[in-house]
mmCIF file of C-alpha atoms in Angstrom:
data_model
loop_
_atom_site.group_PDB
_atom_site.id
_atom_site.type_symbol
_atom_site.label_atom_id
_atom_site.label_comp_id
_atom_site.label_asym_id
_atom_site.label_seq_id
_atom_site.Cartn_x
_atom_site.Cartn_y
_atom_site.Cartn_z
ATOM 1 C CA MET A 1 -32.843 -7.332 -11.606
ATOM 2 C CA HIS A 2 -34.108 -5.929 -8.330
ATOM 3 C CA LEU A 3 -32.722 -4.122 -5.344
ATOM 4 C CA LEU A 4 -33.108 -6.415 -2.383
ATOM 5 C CA VAL A 5 -33.252 -5.840 1.331
ATOM 6 C CA THR A 6 -33.264 -9.178 3.102
ATOM 7 C CA HIS A 7 -35.406 -9.381 6.239
ATOM 8 C CA PRO A 8 -35.690 -5.661 7.084
ATOM 9 C CA PRO A 9 -35.467 -5.340 10.877
ATOM 10 C CA MET A 10 -38.755 -3.600 11.654
ATOM 11 C CA SER A 11 -37.912 -0.358 9.860
ATOM 12 C CA SER A 12 -34.614 0.017 11.699
ATOM 13 C CA ILE A 13 -32.880 -0.057 8.314
ATOM 14 C CA SER A 14 -34.257 1.678 5.265
ATOM 15 C CA LEU A 15 -32.689 1.632 1.850
ATOM 16 C CA LYS A 16 -33.994 3.430 -1.190
ATOM 17 C CA CYS A 17 -32.383 3.338 -4.556
ATOM 18 C CA SER A 18 -33.381 4.082 -8.126
ATOM 19 C CA ASP A 19 -31.577 4.430 -11.417
ATOM 20 C CA THR A 20 -32.345 8.113 -11.637
ATOM 21 C CA CYS A 21 -31.971 9.297 -8.069
ATOM 22 C CA PRO A 22 -29.923 6.945 -5.915
ATOM 23 C CA LEU A 23 -30.367 7.497 -2.238
ATOM 24 C CA PHE A 24 -28.725 5.273 0.307
ATOM 25 C CA SER A 25 -29.743 5.750 3.889
ATOM 26 C CA LEU A 26 -29.521 3.625 6.964
ATOM 27 C CA SER A 27 -31.570 4.938 9.870
ATOM 28 C CA LEU A 28 -30.488 3.306 13.083
ATOM 29 C CA SER A 29 -33.024 2.239 15.673
ATOM 30 C CA SER A 30 -32.348 1.807 19.340
ATOM 31 C CA SER A 31 -31.936 -1.929 18.826
ATOM 32 C CA LEU A 32 -28.452 -3.118 17.945
ATOM 33 C CA LEU A 33 -29.729 -6.445 16.576
ATOM 34 C CA GLN A 34 -30.151 -5.786 12.864
ATOM 35 C CA THR A 35 -30.043 -7.767 9.644
ATOM 36 C CA PRO A 36 -27.571 -6.435 7.057
ATOM 37 C CA VAL A 37 -28.822 -4.916 3.837
ATOM 38 C CA LEU A 38 -28.111 -7.096 0.808
ATOM 39 C CA VAL A 39 -28.031 -5.397 -2.591
ATOM 40 C CA CYS A 40 -27.756 -7.756 -5.559
ATOM 41 C CA SER A 41 -29.686 -9.589 -8.256
ATOM 42 C CA ASP A 42 -32.313 -12.213 -7.412
ATOM 43 C CA ALA A 43 -30.074 -15.019 -8.623
ATOM 44 C CA PHE A 44 -27.016 -13.915 -6.657
ATOM 45 C CA ARG A 45 -29.180 -13.436 -3.542
ATOM 46 C CA HIS A 46 -30.563 -16.970 -3.771
ATOM 47 C CA PHE A 47 -27.038 -18.355 -4.159
ATOM 48 C CA LEU A 48 -25.784 -16.456 -1.106
ATOM 49 C CA GLN A 49 -28.763 -17.362 1.053
ATOM 50 C CA LYS A 50 -28.315 -21.031 0.207
ATOM 51 C CA HIS A 51 -24.533 -21.343 0.440
ATOM 52 C CA CYS A 52 -23.533 -18.333 2.575
ATOM 53 C CA PRO A 53 -26.319 -18.076 5.184
ATOM 54 C CA VAL A 54 -24.458 -15.512 7.295
ATOM 55 C CA VAL A 55 -25.850 -12.846 4.938
ATOM 56 C CA ASP A 56 -29.275 -13.430 6.530
ATOM 57 C CA GLU A 57 -28.002 -13.356 10.103
ATOM 58 C CA CYS A 58 -28.746 -10.437 12.390
ATOM 59 C CA PHE A 59 -25.501 -8.695 13.218
ATOM 60 C CA SER A 60 -25.411 -7.695 16.869
ATOM 61 C CA PRO A 61 -22.317 -5.632 17.666
ATOM 62 C CA THR A 62 -20.618 -5.899 21.036
ATOM 63 C CA PRO A 63 -22.985 -3.926 23.312
ATOM 64 C CA TRP A 64 -20.214 -1.990 25.035
ATOM 65 C CA CYS A 65 -18.523 -1.296 21.695
ATOM 66 C CA TRP A 66 -21.168 -0.684 19.042
ATOM 67 C CA GLY A 67 -20.162 2.667 17.534
ATOM 68 C CA GLY A 68 -18.114 2.705 14.322
ATOM 69 C CA ARG A 69 -15.133 4.510 15.811
ATOM 70 C CA LEU A 70 -15.063 2.244 18.866
ATOM 71 C CA GLN A 71 -15.348 -0.902 16.734
ATOM 72 C CA THR A 72 -12.458 0.324 14.607
ATOM 73 C CA LEU A 73 -10.219 1.153 17.557
ATOM 74 C CA VAL A 74 -11.008 -1.744 19.874
ATOM 75 C CA ARG A 75 -10.456 -4.397 17.211
ATOM 76 C CA VAL A 76 -6.780 -3.484 17.008
ATOM 77 C CA PHE A 77 -6.228 -4.126 20.715
ATOM 78 C CA ILE A 78 -8.625 -6.921 21.576
ATOM 79 C CA LYS A 79 -8.728 -9.304 18.621
ATOM 80 C CA SER A 80 -6.852 -12.574 19.083
ATOM 81 C CA SER A 81 -4.019 -13.696 16.798
ATOM 82 C CA PRO A 82 -4.393 -17.324 15.707
ATOM 83 C CA LYS A 83 -1.074 -19.120 15.315
ATOM 84 C CA VAL A 84 -0.056 -19.353 11.669
ATOM 85 C CA ALA A 85 3.211 -20.758 10.316
ATOM 86 C CA TYR A 86 4.080 -19.128 7.001
ATOM 87 C CA ARG A 87 6.482 -20.146 4.271
ATOM 88 C CA ASN A 88 7.985 -17.021 2.762
ATOM 89 C CA GLU A 89 8.750 -16.591 -0.919
ATOM 90 C CA LEU A 90 10.359 -13.604 -2.609
ATOM 91 C CA ILE A 91 9.474 -13.129 -6.275
ATOM 92 C CA ARG A 92 10.958 -10.662 -8.724
ATOM 93 C CA THR A 93 8.945 -8.092 -10.642
ATOM 94 C CA PRO A 94 9.445 -7.034 -14.273
ATOM 95 C CA ASP A 95 10.974 -3.717 -13.149
ATOM 96 C CA GLY A 96 13.640 -5.436 -11.023
ATOM 97 C CA GLY A 97 11.853 -5.164 -7.697
ATOM 98 C CA GLN A 98 10.732 -7.920 -5.359
ATOM 99 C CA ILE A 99 7.511 -8.925 -3.597
ATOM 100 C CA SER A 100 7.166 -10.937 -0.404
ATOM 101 C CA LEU A 101 4.550 -13.695 -0.405
ATOM 102 C CA ASP A 102 3.626 -15.639 2.733
ATOM 103 C CA TRP A 103 2.219 -19.096 2.055
ATOM 104 C CA VAL A 104 0.257 -21.594 4.131
ATOM 105 C CA ASP A 105 0.360 -24.709 1.952
ATOM 106 C CA ASN A 106 -1.947 -26.773 4.191
ATOM 107 C CA GLY A 107 -0.269 -30.033 3.252
ATOM 108 C CA VAL A 108 -2.355 -31.903 5.842
ATOM 109 C CA SER A 109 -5.635 -30.997 4.123
ATOM 110 C CA ASP A 110 -8.029 -33.955 4.254
ATOM 111 C CA ALA A 111 -10.542 -32.282 1.967
ATOM 112 C CA TYR A 112 -7.936 -31.639 -0.761
ATOM 113 C CA PRO A 113 -5.005 -34.039 -0.300
ATOM 114 C CA GLU A 114 -3.779 -33.434 -3.864
ATOM 115 C CA ALA A 115 -1.674 -30.267 -3.655
ATOM 116 C CA PRO A 116 -1.831 -29.289 -7.361
ATOM 117 C CA SER A 117 -5.629 -28.920 -7.294
ATOM 118 C CA ARG A 118 -6.041 -27.563 -3.753
ATOM 119 C CA PRO A 119 -8.162 -24.367 -3.851
ATOM 120 C CA THR A 120 -6.104 -21.285 -3.033
ATOM 121 C CA VAL A 121 -7.055 -17.994 -1.398
ATOM 122 C CA LEU A 122 -5.026 -14.889 -2.239
ATOM 123 C CA ILE A 123 -5.234 -12.359 0.618
ATOM 124 C CA LEU A 124 -4.486 -8.636 0.227
ATOM 125 C CA PRO A 125 -3.996 -6.750 3.544
ATOM 126 C CA GLY A 126 -4.879 -3.117 4.129
ATOM 127 C CA LEU A 127 -2.819 0.059 4.253
ATOM 128 C CA THR A 128 0.576 -0.609 5.935
ATOM 129 C CA GLY A 129 -0.721 -4.105 6.747
ATOM 130 C CA ASN A 130 0.957 -7.463 6.173
ATOM 131 C CA SER A 131 0.465 -11.164 6.859
ATOM 132 C CA GLN A 132 0.633 -10.637 10.642
ATOM 133 C CA GLN A 133 -2.528 -8.526 10.926
ATOM 134 C CA THR A 134 -5.179 -10.139 13.115
ATOM 135 C CA TYR A 135 -7.805 -10.064 10.341
ATOM 136 C CA VAL A 136 -5.371 -11.834 8.004
ATOM 137 C CA LEU A 137 -4.553 -14.496 10.603
ATOM 138 C CA HIS A 138 -8.254 -15.149 11.201
ATOM 139 C CA ALA A 139 -8.888 -15.375 7.452
ATOM 140 C CA VAL A 140 -6.050 -17.879 7.070
ATOM 141 C CA SER A 141 -7.484 -19.891 9.968
ATOM 142 C CA GLN A 142 -10.913 -19.968 8.314
ATOM 143 C CA ALA A 143 -9.450 -21.123 5.001
ATOM 144 C CA VAL A 144 -7.096 -23.753 6.418
ATOM 145 C CA ARG A 145 -9.794 -25.434 8.494
ATOM 146 C CA ARG A 146 -11.766 -25.900 5.271
ATOM 147 C CA GLY A 147 -8.817 -27.537 3.553
ATOM 148 C CA TYR A 148 -7.667 -24.625 1.383
ATOM 149 C CA ARG A 149 -4.249 -23.117 0.700
ATOM 150 C CA CYS A 150 -3.504 -19.449 1.408
ATOM 151 C CA VAL A 151 -1.025 -16.933 0.069
ATOM 152 C CA VAL A 152 -0.722 -13.428 1.487
ATOM 153 C CA PHE A 153 0.449 -10.703 -0.893
ATOM 154 C CA ASN A 154 2.478 -8.231 1.167
ATOM 155 C CA ASN A 155 2.583 -4.872 -0.592
ATOM 156 C CA ARG A 156 6.007 -4.004 -1.924
ATOM 157 C CA GLY A 157 8.249 -2.712 0.836
ATOM 158 C CA PHE A 158 5.785 -3.595 3.609
ATOM 159 C CA GLY A 159 6.452 -7.316 4.073
ATOM 160 C CA GLY A 160 9.845 -6.996 5.743
ATOM 161 C CA GLU A 161 11.779 -7.260 2.481
ATOM 162 C CA GLU A 162 14.183 -4.646 1.177
ATOM 163 C CA LEU A 163 13.233 -2.426 -1.738
ATOM 164 C CA LEU A 164 15.377 -3.156 -4.776
ATOM 165 C CA THR A 165 13.874 -0.310 -6.807
ATOM 166 C CA PRO A 166 12.494 3.078 -5.687
ATOM 167 C CA VAL A 167 8.869 1.915 -5.997
ATOM 168 C CA THR A 168 6.355 0.919 -3.329
ATOM 169 C CA PHE A 169 2.615 0.620 -4.041
ATOM 170 C CA CYS A 170 -0.694 2.432 -4.335
ATOM 171 C CA ALA A 171 -4.362 1.462 -4.627
ATOM 172 C CA ALA A 172 -4.568 2.399 -8.310
ATOM 173 C CA ASN A 173 -1.506 0.527 -9.581
ATOM 174 C CA THR A 174 -2.324 -3.154 -10.141
ATOM 175 C CA ALA A 175 0.991 -4.155 -11.753
ATOM 176 C CA ASP A 176 2.326 -6.016 -8.719
ATOM 177 C CA LEU A 177 -0.971 -7.819 -8.167
ATOM 178 C CA GLU A 178 -0.954 -8.862 -11.810
ATOM 179 C CA THR A 179 2.553 -10.260 -11.285
ATOM 180 C CA VAL A 180 1.451 -12.173 -8.184
ATOM 181 C CA VAL A 181 -1.669 -13.681 -9.779
ATOM 182 C CA LEU A 182 0.334 -14.758 -12.826
ATOM 183 C CA HIS A 183 2.979 -16.299 -10.574
ATOM 184 C CA VAL A 184 0.433 -18.259 -8.545
ATOM 185 C CA LYS A 185 -1.408 -19.431 -11.660
ATOM 186 C CA GLN A 186 1.844 -20.620 -13.218
ATOM 187 C CA LEU A 187 2.802 -22.497 -10.054
ATOM 188 C CA LEU A 188 -0.659 -23.997 -9.561
ATOM 189 C CA PRO A 189 -2.475 -24.091 -12.906
ATOM 190 C CA GLN A 190 -5.002 -26.677 -11.677
ATOM 191 C CA ALA A 191 -5.899 -24.902 -8.430
ATOM 192 C CA PRO A 192 -8.883 -22.524 -8.430
ATOM 193 C CA LEU A 193 -7.836 -19.107 -7.111
ATOM 194 C CA LEU A 194 -10.022 -16.662 -5.169
ATOM 195 C CA GLY A 195 -8.976 -13.147 -4.182
ATOM 196 C CA THR A 196 -9.930 -11.314 -1.001
ATOM 197 C CA GLY A 197 -8.882 -7.826 0.005
ATOM 198 C CA VAL A 198 -9.367 -5.760 3.141
ATOM 199 C CA SER A 199 -9.536 -1.950 3.142
ATOM 200 C CA LEU A 200 -6.875 -0.746 0.672
ATOM 201 C CA GLY A 201 -6.317 -4.386 -0.299
ATOM 202 C CA GLY A 202 -9.972 -4.554 -1.309
ATOM 203 C CA MET A 203 -9.598 -1.395 -3.383
ATOM 204 C CA LEU A 204 -6.593 -2.895 -5.137
ATOM 205 C CA LEU A 205 -8.467 -6.147 -5.771
ATOM 206 C CA LEU A 206 -11.499 -4.376 -7.241
ATOM 207 C CA ASN A 207 -9.323 -2.175 -9.448
ATOM 208 C CA TYR A 208 -7.487 -5.284 -10.645
ATOM 209 C CA LEU A 209 -10.746 -7.103 -11.412
ATOM 210 C CA ALA A 210 -11.989 -4.087 -13.371
ATOM 211 C CA ARG A 211 -8.749 -3.791 -15.320
ATOM 212 C CA MET A 212 -8.447 -7.484 -16.175
ATOM 213 C CA GLY A 213 -12.116 -8.327 -16.765
ATOM 214 C CA ARG A 214 -12.509 -11.928 -17.890
ATOM 215 C CA GLU A 215 -8.734 -12.404 -17.836
ATOM 216 C CA ALA A 216 -8.509 -11.864 -14.068
ATOM 217 C CA GLY A 217 -7.769 -15.539 -13.357
ATOM 218 C CA LEU A 218 -9.953 -15.599 -10.221
ATOM 219 C CA VAL A 219 -13.119 -17.594 -9.576
ATOM 220 C CA ALA A 220 -14.477 -14.831 -7.306
ATOM 221 C CA GLY A 221 -13.543 -11.785 -5.255
ATOM 222 C CA LEU A 222 -14.361 -10.734 -1.707
ATOM 223 C CA ALA A 223 -13.751 -7.124 -0.625
ATOM 224 C CA MET A 224 -14.237 -5.994 2.978
ATOM 225 C CA SER A 225 -14.279 -2.466 4.428
ATOM 226 C CA VAL A 226 -13.408 -0.937 1.073
ATOM 227 C CA SER A 227 -13.173 2.821 0.631
ATOM 228 C CA TRP A 228 -15.257 3.193 -2.509
ATOM 229 C CA ASP A 229 -14.592 6.869 -3.191
ATOM 230 C CA THR A 230 -11.137 7.870 -1.970
ATOM 231 C CA LEU A 231 -11.903 11.575 -1.935
ATOM 232 C CA GLN A 232 -15.017 11.024 0.171
ATOM 233 C CA SER A 233 -13.053 8.758 2.498
ATOM 234 C CA CYS A 234 -10.349 11.373 2.846
ATOM 235 C CA ALA A 235 -12.936 14.012 3.691
ATOM 236 C CA SER A 236 -14.455 11.739 6.341
ATOM 237 C CA LEU A 237 -11.055 11.127 7.923
ATOM 238 C CA GLU A 238 -10.449 14.872 8.037
ATOM 239 C CA GLN A 239 -13.410 15.466 10.321
ATOM 240 C CA PRO A 240 -11.972 16.689 13.657
ATOM 241 C CA ILE A 241 -12.520 13.558 15.737
ATOM 242 C CA ASN A 242 -11.517 11.189 12.918
ATOM 243 C CA ARG A 243 -8.438 13.282 12.236
ATOM 244 C CA LEU A 244 -7.448 12.941 15.877
ATOM 245 C CA LEU A 245 -8.231 9.236 16.255
ATOM 246 C CA PHE A 246 -7.177 7.848 12.870
ATOM 247 C CA ASN A 247 -5.745 10.255 10.314
ATOM 248 C CA ARG A 248 -2.636 11.427 12.129
ATOM 249 C CA HIS A 249 -1.866 7.904 13.312
ATOM 250 C CA LEU A 250 -2.126 6.415 9.824
ATOM 251 C CA ALA A 251 -0.018 9.197 8.327
ATOM 252 C CA ALA A 252 2.649 8.574 10.971
ATOM 253 C CA ASN A 253 2.571 4.836 10.212
ATOM 254 C CA LEU A 254 3.001 5.507 6.501
ATOM 255 C CA CYS A 255 5.956 7.822 7.114
ATOM 256 C CA ARG A 256 7.530 5.314 9.478
ATOM 257 C CA SER A 257 7.037 2.458 6.990
ATOM 258 C CA ILE A 258 8.797 4.202 4.109
ATOM 259 C CA SER A 259 11.510 5.727 6.280
ATOM 260 C CA ARG A 260 13.285 2.357 6.441
ATOM 261 C CA HIS A 261 13.655 2.574 2.656
ATOM 262 C CA ARG A 262 14.829 6.172 2.750
ATOM 263 C CA LYS A 263 18.178 5.557 1.073
ATOM 264 C CA ILE A 264 16.728 4.077 -2.115
ATOM 265 C CA LEU A 265 13.748 6.477 -2.238
ATOM 266 C CA GLU A 266 15.615 9.772 -1.748
ATOM 267 C CA PRO A 267 16.781 10.093 -5.374
ATOM 268 C CA VAL A 268 13.164 10.236 -6.597
ATOM 269 C CA ILE A 269 11.226 11.626 -3.600
ATOM 270 C CA ASP A 270 11.723 14.639 -1.327
ATOM 271 C CA MET A 271 11.781 12.520 1.809
ATOM 272 C CA GLU A 272 12.242 15.460 4.160
ATOM 273 C CA HIS A 273 8.995 16.958 2.861
ATOM 274 C CA VAL A 274 7.187 13.602 3.032
ATOM 275 C CA MET A 275 8.256 12.976 6.625
ATOM 276 C CA LYS A 276 6.478 16.170 7.673
ATOM 277 C CA SER A 277 3.103 14.809 6.506
ATOM 278 C CA ARG A 278 0.494 14.923 9.257
ATOM 279 C CA THR A 279 -2.489 13.605 7.301
ATOM 280 C CA ILE A 280 -3.060 10.915 4.691
ATOM 281 C CA ARG A 281 -3.891 13.589 2.118
ATOM 282 C CA GLU A 282 -0.566 15.338 2.750
ATOM 283 C CA PHE A 283 1.265 12.021 2.435
ATOM 284 C CA ASP A 284 -0.493 11.166 -0.824
ATOM 285 C CA GLU A 285 0.166 14.653 -2.209
ATOM 286 C CA ARG A 286 3.862 14.561 -1.362
ATOM 287 C CA TYR A 287 4.610 10.873 -1.886
ATOM 288 C CA THR A 288 2.039 8.642 -3.587
ATOM 289 C CA SER A 289 0.992 11.007 -6.386
ATOM 290 C CA VAL A 290 4.629 11.878 -7.105
ATOM 291 C CA MET A 291 5.794 8.247 -6.988
ATOM 292 C CA PHE A 292 3.193 7.127 -9.527
ATOM 293 C CA GLY A 293 3.217 10.129 -11.836
ATOM 294 C CA TYR A 294 -0.083 11.820 -11.010
ATOM 295 C CA LYS A 295 -0.462 15.553 -11.545
ATOM 296 C CA SER A 296 -2.167 15.929 -8.185
ATOM 297 C CA CYS A 297 -3.494 14.054 -5.230
ATOM 298 C CA LEU A 298 -7.033 14.534 -6.553
ATOM 299 C CA GLU A 299 -6.127 12.837 -9.823
ATOM 300 C CA TYR A 300 -4.700 9.898 -7.885
ATOM 301 C CA TYR A 301 -7.779 9.656 -5.658
ATOM 302 C CA HIS A 302 -10.084 9.506 -8.671
ATOM 303 C CA ASP A 303 -7.992 6.784 -10.281
ATOM 304 C CA ALA A 304 -7.805 4.783 -7.056
ATOM 305 C CA SER A 305 -11.564 4.811 -6.376
ATOM 306 C CA PRO A 306 -13.241 1.468 -7.230
ATOM 307 C CA VAL A 307 -16.641 3.159 -7.520
ATOM 308 C CA HIS A 308 -15.705 4.408 -10.989
ATOM 309 C CA LYS A 309 -14.615 0.983 -12.272
ATOM 310 C CA LEU A 310 -17.060 -1.501 -10.766
ATOM 311 C CA PRO A 311 -19.094 -1.891 -14.007
ATOM 312 C CA LYS A 312 -15.989 -3.242 -15.742
ATOM 313 C CA THR A 313 -15.749 -6.250 -13.427
ATOM 314 C CA THR A 314 -17.027 -9.640 -14.574
ATOM 315 C CA VAL A 315 -16.194 -12.215 -11.880
ATOM 316 C CA PRO A 316 -18.556 -12.703 -8.911
ATOM 317 C CA ILE A 317 -17.800 -10.190 -6.151
ATOM 318 C CA LEU A 318 -19.158 -9.888 -2.621
ATOM 319 C CA CYS A 319 -18.439 -6.638 -0.768
ATOM 320 C CA LEU A 320 -18.916 -6.059 2.973
ATOM 321 C CA ASN A 321 -19.195 -2.553 4.445
ATOM 322 C CA ALA A 322 -20.502 -1.033 7.661
ATOM 323 C CA ALA A 323 -22.667 2.078 7.441
ATOM 324 C CA ASP A 324 -20.774 3.618 10.379
ATOM 325 C CA ASP A 325 -17.293 3.040 8.925
ATOM 326 C CA PRO A 326 -15.333 6.271 9.567
ATOM 327 C CA PHE A 327 -13.054 5.414 6.633
ATOM 328 C CA SER A 328 -15.837 4.873 4.105
ATOM 329 C CA PRO A 329 -18.994 7.014 4.462
ATOM 330 C CA LYS A 330 -22.247 5.254 3.655
ATOM 331 C CA HIS A 331 -23.280 7.763 0.979
ATOM 332 C CA ALA A 332 -20.274 6.669 -1.092
ATOM 333 C CA ILE A 333 -21.325 2.994 -1.224
ATOM 334 C CA PRO A 334 -22.307 2.359 -4.885
ATOM 335 C CA VAL A 335 -25.813 1.007 -4.384
ATOM 336 C CA ALA A 336 -27.226 2.336 -7.661
ATOM 337 C CA VAL A 337 -24.328 0.865 -9.614
ATOM 338 C CA ALA A 338 -24.379 -2.516 -7.893
ATOM 339 C CA GLN A 339 -28.094 -3.093 -8.433
ATOM 340 C CA ARG A 340 -27.481 -3.074 -12.191
ATOM 341 C CA LEU A 341 -24.598 -5.562 -12.098
ATOM 342 C CA PRO A 342 -25.372 -9.294 -12.018
ATOM 343 C CA ASN A 343 -21.929 -10.188 -10.631
ATOM 344 C CA VAL A 344 -21.822 -7.807 -7.627
ATOM 345 C CA ALA A 345 -23.408 -8.137 -4.196
ATOM 346 C CA LEU A 346 -23.149 -5.428 -1.522
ATOM 347 C CA LEU A 347 -23.681 -6.445 2.095
ATOM 348 C CA VAL A 348 -24.028 -3.479 4.471
ATOM 349 C CA THR A 349 -24.335 -3.685 8.239
ATOM 350 C CA SER A 350 -25.575 -0.764 10.326
ATOM 351 C CA HIS A 351 -22.638 -1.108 12.703
ATOM 352 C CA GLY A 352 -19.171 -2.601 12.493
ATOM 353 C CA GLY A 353 -16.815 0.295 11.845
ATOM 354 C CA HIS A 354 -13.700 -0.253 9.741
ATOM 355 C CA ILE A 355 -12.568 -3.904 9.788
ATOM 356 C CA GLY A 356 -14.328 -4.226 13.142
ATOM 357 C CA PHE A 357 -17.561 -6.235 13.076
ATOM 358 C CA LEU A 358 -17.024 -7.225 16.707
ATOM 359 C CA GLU A 359 -19.820 -9.175 18.394
ATOM 360 C CA GLY A 360 -20.374 -10.841 21.746
ATOM 361 C CA LEU A 361 -19.345 -9.603 25.167
ATOM 362 C CA PHE A 362 -15.705 -10.624 24.734
ATOM 363 C CA PRO A 363 -15.015 -10.230 20.986
ATOM 364 C CA ARG A 364 -11.514 -11.685 20.824
ATOM 365 C CA GLY A 365 -12.184 -14.636 18.554
ATOM 366 C CA GLU A 366 -14.106 -15.288 15.359
ATOM 367 C CA GLY A 367 -16.407 -12.445 14.350
ATOM 368 C CA TYR A 368 -18.986 -11.635 11.707
ATOM 369 C CA MET A 369 -16.425 -10.674 9.060
ATOM 370 C CA ASP A 370 -14.488 -13.892 9.647
ATOM 371 C CA ARG A 371 -17.606 -16.056 9.302
ATOM 372 C CA LEU A 372 -18.611 -14.261 6.115
ATOM 373 C CA PHE A 373 -15.152 -14.831 4.676
ATOM 374 C CA GLY A 374 -15.198 -18.534 5.553
ATOM 375 C CA GLN A 375 -18.666 -19.199 4.190
ATOM 376 C CA PHE A 376 -18.173 -17.257 0.977
ATOM 377 C CA ILE A 377 -14.866 -18.846 -0.013
ATOM 378 C CA GLN A 378 -16.365 -22.268 0.672
ATOM 379 C CA ALA A 379 -19.418 -21.422 -1.416
ATOM 380 C CA ALA A 380 -17.242 -20.212 -4.298
ATOM 381 C CA PHE A 381 -14.915 -23.218 -4.248
ATOM 382 C CA GLU A 382 -17.528 -25.916 -3.641
ATOM 383 C CA HIS A 383 -20.244 -24.573 -5.976
ATOM 384 C CA PRO A 384 -18.420 -22.787 -8.810
ATOM 385 C CA GLY A 385 -20.978 -23.663 -11.469
ATOM 386 C CA ALA A 386 -23.917 -22.369 -9.451
ATOM 387 C CA LEU A 387 -22.027 -19.182 -8.598
ATOM 388 C CA LYS A 388 -21.158 -18.520 -12.212
ATOM 389 C CA GLY A 389 -24.754 -19.122 -13.263
ATOM 390 C CA ALA A 390 -26.087 -16.848 -10.517
ATOM 391 C CA CYS A 391 -23.834 -14.022 -11.669
ATOM 392 C CA GLY A 392 -24.859 -13.998 -15.292
ATOM 393 C CA GLY A 393 -22.606 -16.689 -16.698
ATOM 394 C CA GLN A 394 -23.550 -20.088 -18.057
ATOM 395 C CA GLU A 395 -23.730 -22.639 -15.262
ATOM 396 C CA GLU A 396 -21.229 -25.338 -16.075
ATOM 397 C CA LEU A 397 -22.095 -27.876 -13.413
ATOM 398 C CA ALA A 398 -25.238 -28.684 -11.467
ATOM 399 C CA ASP A 399 -24.730 -27.855 -7.786
#
């Protein structure tokens, strides 16, 4: 297995990695037109280049919005929201709680007119996100146009539903995701299921895949803008400018999101103390670590970090990150680990920020991340045998 850099853009990107001394560096040239770095096995690379050609495309960020912080901020305000009509379903959890799922059944699919076998994409939004986020709506649009079904897993308490038990969610606890996957598989036993997660949703997906191994029930996973090492991400967000632009805002959103469940949470959480949180670390110390029984925030951050669990995964996984993501510093991307795993591919762009990847002068519509999502899910659903063979399994069908 080799570490691969596809089409290096005239030394504008350099990547060095070895088993003994991993070093991941992206040196940015003055040109914004750069090909992403692809880290994976030969076989997985050939599969992606053949069936997911966007991995070989030069990514040219919007020229007036190329920095990571700008990409992250502008996306929230400028990205369009494709119209999506959901069918909501509330399912119960073993502990008496409930989870909100938003479905797009795609009953008019010409490619897959038989509903029982229609390929299904399970989408996990990011922190405080839900099915109405622009990146979720664009993902649903990509999947539906290809004939697939979608189901969005809204984290407990964040999908508009009431909490029935004093429990929400965290990146390390995969119990609710296990319940959702089992539910979908029981409803649609003949339909192949693929999981995709964005930001915290990607962390949750990767932790689930590591925990479940070959029993994950998914044909593949796609994780985008994942924070690989939560402690490193937290430290990055505590840098003065990131603290001002992102950290305080996210902490306020978290406090606001759980405040609507204050009545049921107060018996187990000091809500007054939580509501005074001004950073994500303070919120996790006062709320998340207490809610899920961790001795400290640091213990929770270690458990939540996918970087420690990636070798336990078995299904094919493609991960997209930007080197200038203020939420996930480039030195935390697990290049040395991924190059030893036949089932994992890392795709790293020089620019793109956190869930940004904006391109073109007026980046309202489909972007790089959306195209990658569409091509990869199609590749996984249409060529499952070749994908399995490329990732170390026995190829079942000739593609």
